[in-house]
Amino acid sequence: MEILRPQLIRIDGRIYRKNLIQEKTYQHEEDDEDFYQGFMECSEEPCDTYGVVQTQQGFRCTVKAPSLLYKHIVGKRGDTRKKLEVETKTSISIPKPGQDGEIVITGQHRSGVISARTRIDVLLLTFRRKQPSTHFLSFFLNEVEVQERFLKFQEEVLEKCSMDDGVDSTIFQNPKKLHLTIGMLVLLSEQEIQQTCEMLQQCKEDFIDGISGGKPLEVEMSGIEYMNDDPGMVDVLYAKVHMKDGSNRLQELVDRVLERFQASGLIVKDWNSVKLHATVMNTLFRKDPNAEGRYNLYTADGKYIFKERESFDGRNILKDREKLRGEEELQSRREKHQESYFTAHEAPRLQDSELRKALIKNKCTEI
């Protein structure tokens, strides 16, 4: 992170700057021991969006948060909570580990309660960002015809390019799981899963039906690209996805869904737009066939696992696909796997990305 371009954190329509600090490396259980030290500069202005109520003893405000994040507000040996209470002149009550409930902030001064609430919100969002994704929003692209053409693509690649470095059958996507990802989510409770389902339904009513005209969107997968800069060392190869009629409706739809979920805090990545693509080859599949929708490995408790991935040489695959595409254009045919047409769902699905198997096993929800 550059000093002149610090990370920006959005909370309830307000923007906060996270200052660059020096961090030491500890074991995973001690990662947040001194996190609050020099944590960040919050806005000096009071925020009127919080539900601060006046009581006989002063002022009171509550914060809803998944119980898994309580420990980050408490801090090691309770240091973070104590520092918050001293600096804001408030009292902060946090449910015990494993218990659901609300964080309750009380104090004699409204400004102090608001300051504590703001800092707690920023802490929660910061540590939520450190959690691995648990679910993802996507369109399924697994129509029977698409699966058949994908399998033909796989067969041709293995026949012509199996001698290239890193190319083997284990890195191909499962044809039944072909999808277009809208965004990754961190859902840490059943309540957040329910909130996501309700938000999807609201998106459908507010704008999805309007953009689609109440009918399925007909789109196509055309051409392949790779994620990184070197075609000789590829980790992710994907098919490009766009509307068959050449319109921008699909891009508009997914961008508005992304914007809605970013505003809610359920999607924490700051993307301005969704890259329309369907992963067809991913080197993470070598070790984990269920790795769709992600590009890094994590333990069940959210600790990042650094493992050097075995990339593959995609130059011959890309060259062969480009040659095939040129022949199709000359012959005015669209019958090859690069031009697979299919009908997409009117609304996205919420899927369990299986990154937190010990946490939540969610049933797929389709609107």
Coordinates of C-alpha atoms in Angstrom, one line a residue:
M1 CA 0.0 0.0 0.0
E2 CA 1.5 3.4 -1.0
I3 CA 1.7 6.1 1.7
L4 CA 0.0 8.6 -0.6
R5 CA -2.7 6.1 -1.6
P6 CA -3.9 4.5 1.6
Q7 CA -6.6 1.9 1.7
L8 CA -10.1 3.4 1.9
I9 CA -12.8 1.7 4.0
R10 CA -16.5 2.5 3.4
I11 CA -18.9 2.2 6.3
D12 CA -22.6 3.4 6.1
G13 CA -21.8 5.7 3.2
R14 CA -18.8 7.3 4.9
I15 CA -15.2 6.8 3.8
Y16 CA -12.3 6.3 6.3
R17 CA -8.6 6.2 5.6
K18 CA -6.5 3.3 7.0
N19 CA -3.0 4.6 7.7
L20 CA 0.1 2.6 7.0
I21 CA 1.5 1.1 10.2
Q22 CA 4.4 -1.3 10.9
E23 CA 3.2 -4.8 11.7
K24 CA 5.1 -7.6 13.2
T25 CA 4.5 -11.2 12.4
Y26 CA 3.1 -13.4 15.1
Q27 CA 1.4 -16.8 15.2
H28 CA -2.1 -16.8 13.9
E29 CA -3.7 -16.6 17.3
E30 CA -1.7 -13.4 18.1
D31 CA -2.2 -11.6 14.8
D32 CA -4.3 -8.8 16.4
E33 CA -2.4 -8.4 19.7
D34 CA -1.2 -4.8 18.9
F35 CA -3.5 -4.2 15.9
Y36 CA -5.3 -1.2 17.6
Q37 CA -2.0 0.6 18.2
G38 CA -1.9 3.4 15.8
F39 CA -4.8 1.8 14.1
M40 CA -6.3 4.5 12.0
E41 CA -7.6 8.1 12.0
C42 CA -11.4 8.2 12.1
S43 CA -13.5 11.2 11.0
E44 CA -13.7 14.0 13.5
E45 CA -17.3 14.7 12.5
P46 CA -20.1 13.0 14.4
C47 CA -22.1 10.4 12.4
D48 CA -25.9 10.7 12.6
T49 CA -26.7 7.4 11.0
Y50 CA -26.1 5.4 14.1
G51 CA -29.0 4.5 16.3
V52 CA -27.8 6.2 19.5
V53 CA -30.6 6.5 22.1
Q54 CA -30.7 8.6 25.2
T55 CA -31.2 6.8 28.5
Q56 CA -31.5 7.8 32.1
Q57 CA -27.8 7.0 32.5
G58 CA -26.6 8.7 29.4
F59 CA -26.5 7.3 25.8
R60 CA -26.6 3.8 24.4
C61 CA -25.9 2.2 21.0
T62 CA -25.8 -1.5 19.8
V63 CA -23.8 -3.2 17.1
K64 CA -24.8 -6.4 15.4
A65 CA -21.8 -8.6 14.5
P66 CA -21.1 -12.4 14.0
S67 CA -19.8 -14.0 17.1
L68 CA -16.7 -15.1 15.3
L69 CA -15.5 -11.5 15.2
Y70 CA -16.0 -10.7 18.9
K71 CA -12.5 -11.7 19.8
H72 CA -11.1 -8.9 17.5
I73 CA -13.0 -6.3 19.5
V74 CA -11.9 -7.8 22.8
G75 CA -8.3 -8.2 21.8
K76 CA -5.7 -10.2 23.5
R77 CA -6.1 -10.0 27.3
G78 CA -9.0 -7.6 26.6
D79 CA -6.5 -4.8 25.6
T80 CA -8.4 -3.6 22.5
R81 CA -11.7 -3.2 24.4
K82 CA -10.0 -1.5 27.3
K83 CA -8.2 1.0 25.0
L84 CA -11.5 1.7 23.2
E85 CA -13.3 2.4 26.5
V86 CA -10.6 4.6 27.8
E87 CA -10.2 6.7 24.7
T88 CA -13.9 7.1 24.1
K89 CA -15.0 7.3 27.8
T90 CA -17.6 4.5 27.2
S91 CA -18.4 1.0 28.5
I92 CA -18.5 -1.8 25.9
S93 CA -20.4 -5.0 26.6
I94 CA -19.5 -8.0 24.3
P95 CA -21.3 -11.4 24.4
K96 CA -19.1 -14.3 25.6
P97 CA -17.5 -16.5 23.0
G98 CA -20.0 -18.8 21.3
Q99 CA -23.0 -16.7 22.3
D100 CA -25.0 -14.7 19.9
G101 CA -26.1 -11.2 20.8
E102 CA -25.3 -7.5 20.3
I103 CA -22.3 -5.4 21.3
V104 CA -23.7 -2.7 23.6
I105 CA -21.9 0.6 23.9
T106 CA -22.9 3.0 26.8
G107 CA -21.5 6.3 27.9
Q108 CA -22.2 9.7 29.4
H109 CA -21.6 11.6 26.1
R110 CA -23.2 11.0 22.7
S111 CA -20.0 11.9 20.9
G112 CA -18.1 9.2 22.8
V113 CA -20.6 6.5 22.0
I114 CA -20.5 7.5 18.3
S115 CA -16.7 7.4 18.3
A116 CA -16.7 3.9 19.9
R117 CA -19.3 2.7 17.4
T118 CA -17.3 4.1 14.5
R119 CA -14.0 2.4 15.7
I120 CA -15.8 -0.9 16.3
D121 CA -17.3 -0.8 12.8
V122 CA -13.9 -0.3 11.3
L123 CA -12.3 -3.0 13.3
L124 CA -15.1 -5.5 12.3
L125 CA -14.8 -4.6 8.7
T126 CA -11.0 -4.8 8.8
F127 CA -11.0 -8.3 10.3
R128 CA -13.9 -9.4 8.1
R129 CA -11.6 -8.6 5.1
K130 CA -9.0 -11.0 6.5
Q131 CA -11.5 -13.9 6.5
P132 CA -11.5 -16.3 3.6
S133 CA -14.6 -16.2 1.4
T134 CA -17.4 -18.6 2.5
H135 CA -19.8 -18.2 -0.4
F136 CA -20.0 -16.6 -3.8
L137 CA -22.7 -15.2 -6.1
S138 CA -22.8 -16.6 -9.6
F139 CA -24.7 -17.5 -12.7
F140 CA -24.6 -21.2 -13.6
L141 CA -23.3 -21.7 -17.1
N142 CA -23.8 -25.5 -17.1
E143 CA -26.4 -26.0 -19.8
V144 CA -26.1 -29.5 -21.4
E145 CA -24.9 -28.1 -24.7
V146 CA -22.2 -26.0 -22.9
Q147 CA -21.0 -29.0 -20.9
E148 CA -20.7 -31.0 -24.1
R149 CA -18.6 -28.4 -25.9
F150 CA -16.5 -27.8 -22.8
L151 CA -15.7 -31.5 -22.7
K152 CA -14.7 -31.3 -26.4
F153 CA -12.5 -28.4 -25.6
Q154 CA -10.8 -30.4 -22.8
E155 CA -10.4 -33.4 -25.0
E156 CA -8.7 -31.3 -27.8
V157 CA -6.4 -29.6 -25.3
L158 CA -5.3 -32.8 -23.8
E159 CA -4.8 -34.4 -27.2
K160 CA -2.7 -31.6 -28.6
C161 CA -1.1 -30.0 -25.6
S162 CA -0.7 -32.7 -22.9
M163 CA 3.1 -32.6 -23.4
D164 CA 3.2 -28.9 -22.4
D165 CA 4.5 -28.0 -18.9
G166 CA 1.8 -28.4 -16.3
V167 CA -1.1 -29.4 -18.6
D168 CA -3.1 -32.3 -17.4
S169 CA -6.7 -33.3 -16.7
T170 CA -6.7 -32.2 -13.0
I171 CA -6.7 -28.5 -13.7
F172 CA -9.9 -28.4 -15.8
Q173 CA -13.1 -27.1 -14.3
N174 CA -15.9 -29.6 -13.6
P175 CA -18.3 -29.1 -16.5
K176 CA -21.3 -29.3 -14.1
K177 CA -19.8 -26.3 -12.1
L178 CA -19.2 -23.9 -15.0
H179 CA -20.3 -20.5 -13.7
L180 CA -19.9 -16.7 -14.0
T181 CA -18.8 -15.3 -10.6
I182 CA -20.3 -12.0 -9.5
G183 CA -18.5 -11.7 -6.2
M184 CA -17.1 -13.5 -3.2
L185 CA -18.8 -13.1 0.1
V186 CA -17.8 -13.6 3.8
L187 CA -21.0 -14.9 5.5
L188 CA -20.2 -15.7 9.1
S189 CA -23.6 -16.6 10.5
E190 CA -27.0 -18.0 9.5
Q191 CA -28.4 -14.5 9.8
E192 CA -26.0 -13.2 7.2
I193 CA -26.9 -16.1 4.9
Q194 CA -30.6 -15.2 5.3
Q195 CA -29.8 -11.5 4.8
T196 CA -28.1 -12.4 1.5
C197 CA -31.0 -14.4 0.2
E198 CA -33.4 -11.6 1.1
M199 CA -31.1 -9.1 -0.7
L200 CA -31.0 -11.2 -3.8
Q201 CA -34.8 -11.3 -3.8
Q202 CA -34.9 -7.5 -3.4
C203 CA -32.4 -7.1 -6.3
K204 CA -34.7 -9.2 -8.5
E205 CA -37.7 -7.0 -7.7
D206 CA -35.8 -3.7 -7.9
F207 CA -33.8 -4.0 -11.1
I208 CA -33.1 -7.6 -12.4
D209 CA -36.5 -8.1 -13.9
G210 CA -36.4 -4.6 -15.4
I211 CA -33.0 -5.2 -17.1
S212 CA -33.9 -8.7 -18.3
G213 CA -37.5 -7.8 -19.2
G214 CA -38.6 -10.7 -17.1
K215 CA -37.0 -13.1 -19.6
P216 CA -33.8 -15.2 -19.4
L217 CA -30.7 -13.4 -20.8
E218 CA -29.2 -15.2 -23.8
V219 CA -25.4 -14.9 -23.7
E220 CA -22.4 -16.6 -25.2
M221 CA -18.9 -17.8 -24.2
S222 CA -16.5 -16.7 -26.9
G223 CA -12.7 -16.9 -26.8
I224 CA -10.3 -17.6 -24.0
E225 CA -7.9 -15.5 -22.0
Y226 CA -5.5 -15.9 -19.1
M227 CA -5.3 -14.0 -15.8
N228 CA -1.6 -13.2 -15.5
D229 CA 1.0 -11.5 -17.8
D230 CA 3.0 -14.5 -19.0
P231 CA 1.2 -17.0 -21.3
G232 CA 4.0 -19.5 -20.6
M233 CA 3.1 -19.5 -16.9
V234 CA -0.6 -19.5 -16.5
D235 CA -2.6 -20.2 -13.3
V236 CA -6.1 -19.4 -14.5
L237 CA -7.5 -19.7 -18.0
Y238 CA -11.1 -18.4 -18.6
A239 CA -13.7 -18.1 -21.3
K240 CA -15.0 -14.6 -22.1
V241 CA -18.8 -14.1 -21.6
H242 CA -21.0 -11.5 -23.2
M243 CA -24.5 -10.9 -24.4
K244 CA -25.4 -12.6 -27.7
D245 CA -27.3 -9.5 -28.9
G246 CA -24.3 -7.3 -28.3
S247 CA -26.0 -5.3 -25.6
N248 CA -24.6 -4.3 -22.2
R249 CA -27.5 -5.7 -20.1
L250 CA -25.5 -8.6 -18.5
Q251 CA -22.7 -6.2 -17.4
E252 CA -25.2 -3.7 -16.1
L253 CA -27.1 -6.4 -14.1
V254 CA -24.0 -7.9 -12.4
D255 CA -22.5 -4.5 -11.7
R256 CA -25.6 -3.4 -9.9
V257 CA -25.8 -6.6 -7.9
L258 CA -22.2 -6.1 -7.0
E259 CA -22.8 -2.5 -5.9
R260 CA -25.8 -3.5 -3.8
F261 CA -23.8 -6.2 -1.9
Q262 CA -20.7 -3.9 -1.5
A263 CA -22.9 -1.3 0.1
S264 CA -24.2 -3.9 2.5
G265 CA -20.7 -4.9 3.5
L266 CA -21.3 -8.5 2.5
I267 CA -18.9 -8.2 -0.4
V268 CA -15.7 -6.6 0.9
K269 CA -13.6 -6.3 -2.2
D270 CA -13.5 -2.9 -3.8
W271 CA -14.2 -3.8 -7.4
N272 CA -15.9 -1.1 -9.6
S273 CA -17.1 -3.7 -12.1
V274 CA -17.4 -7.4 -12.6
K275 CA -15.1 -9.1 -15.1
L276 CA -17.4 -11.3 -17.1
H277 CA -15.6 -14.6 -17.3
A278 CA -16.0 -18.4 -16.8
T279 CA -13.0 -20.2 -15.4
V280 CA -12.1 -23.3 -17.5
M281 CA -8.7 -24.2 -16.1
N282 CA -7.3 -23.3 -12.6
T283 CA -4.1 -24.7 -11.1
L284 CA -5.7 -24.8 -7.7
F285 CA -7.8 -27.7 -8.9
R286 CA -4.7 -29.9 -8.8
K287 CA -5.0 -30.1 -5.0
D288 CA -8.6 -29.1 -4.4
P289 CA -11.3 -29.9 -7.0
N290 CA -13.7 -27.7 -5.0
A291 CA -11.6 -24.5 -5.3
E292 CA -13.9 -22.8 -7.8
G293 CA -14.3 -19.1 -7.2
R294 CA -11.0 -18.5 -5.5
Y295 CA -7.4 -18.1 -6.3
N296 CA -5.6 -18.6 -3.0
L297 CA -5.6 -21.3 -0.3
Y298 CA -6.7 -20.9 3.4
T299 CA -7.1 -23.1 6.4
A300 CA -10.5 -23.6 8.0
D301 CA -9.8 -20.8 10.6
G302 CA -9.0 -18.3 7.9
K303 CA -5.1 -18.4 7.9
Y304 CA -3.6 -17.9 4.4
I305 CA -1.6 -20.8 3.1
F306 CA 1.3 -19.8 0.9
K307 CA 2.0 -22.5 -1.6
E308 CA 3.8 -22.1 -4.8
R309 CA 1.3 -23.1 -7.5
E310 CA 2.4 -25.2 -10.4
S311 CA 1.6 -23.0 -13.4
F312 CA 1.0 -24.4 -16.9
D313 CA 2.3 -23.4 -20.3
G314 CA -0.8 -22.0 -22.1
R315 CA 0.9 -20.7 -25.3
N316 CA -0.1 -23.6 -27.5
I317 CA -3.6 -23.7 -26.1
L318 CA -4.1 -20.0 -26.9
K319 CA -2.4 -20.3 -30.3
D320 CA -4.6 -23.2 -31.3
R321 CA -7.8 -21.5 -30.0
E322 CA -7.0 -18.3 -31.9
K323 CA -6.3 -20.2 -35.1
L324 CA -9.5 -22.1 -34.7
R325 CA -11.4 -18.9 -34.1
G326 CA -10.0 -17.4 -37.3
E327 CA -11.1 -20.4 -39.3
E328 CA -14.6 -20.2 -37.9
E329 CA -14.9 -16.5 -38.7
L330 CA -13.8 -17.1 -42.3
Q331 CA -16.3 -19.9 -42.6
S332 CA -19.0 -17.9 -40.8
R333 CA -19.6 -20.7 -38.5
R334 CA -20.2 -20.7 -34.7
E335 CA -20.2 -24.4 -33.9
K336 CA -17.0 -24.8 -32.0
H337 CA -16.4 -24.7 -28.2
Q338 CA -15.3 -21.1 -28.3
E339 CA -18.8 -20.0 -29.5
S340 CA -21.0 -21.9 -27.1
Y341 CA -24.5 -20.3 -26.8
F342 CA -26.7 -20.9 -23.8
T343 CA -29.5 -19.4 -21.7
A344 CA -28.5 -17.9 -18.4
H345 CA -30.6 -17.7 -15.3
E346 CA -32.5 -14.5 -14.7
A347 CA -31.0 -14.1 -11.2
P348 CA -27.7 -15.2 -9.6
R349 CA -27.3 -18.0 -7.1
L350 CA -25.7 -18.0 -3.7
Q351 CA -23.3 -20.9 -3.4
D352 CA -21.2 -22.3 -0.6
S353 CA -17.6 -22.0 -1.8
E354 CA -16.6 -24.7 0.7
L355 CA -13.8 -22.6 2.2
R356 CA -15.2 -22.8 5.7
K357 CA -16.6 -26.3 5.9
A358 CA -16.4 -26.3 9.7
L359 CA -18.5 -23.1 9.8
I360 CA -21.5 -23.3 7.6
K361 CA -22.9 -25.8 5.1
N362 CA -25.4 -23.7 3.2
K363 CA -27.9 -25.1 0.7
C364 CA -27.7 -23.5 -2.7
T365 CA -30.4 -20.8 -3.0
E366 CA -31.9 -19.8 -6.4
I367 CA -34.3 -17.0 -7.0

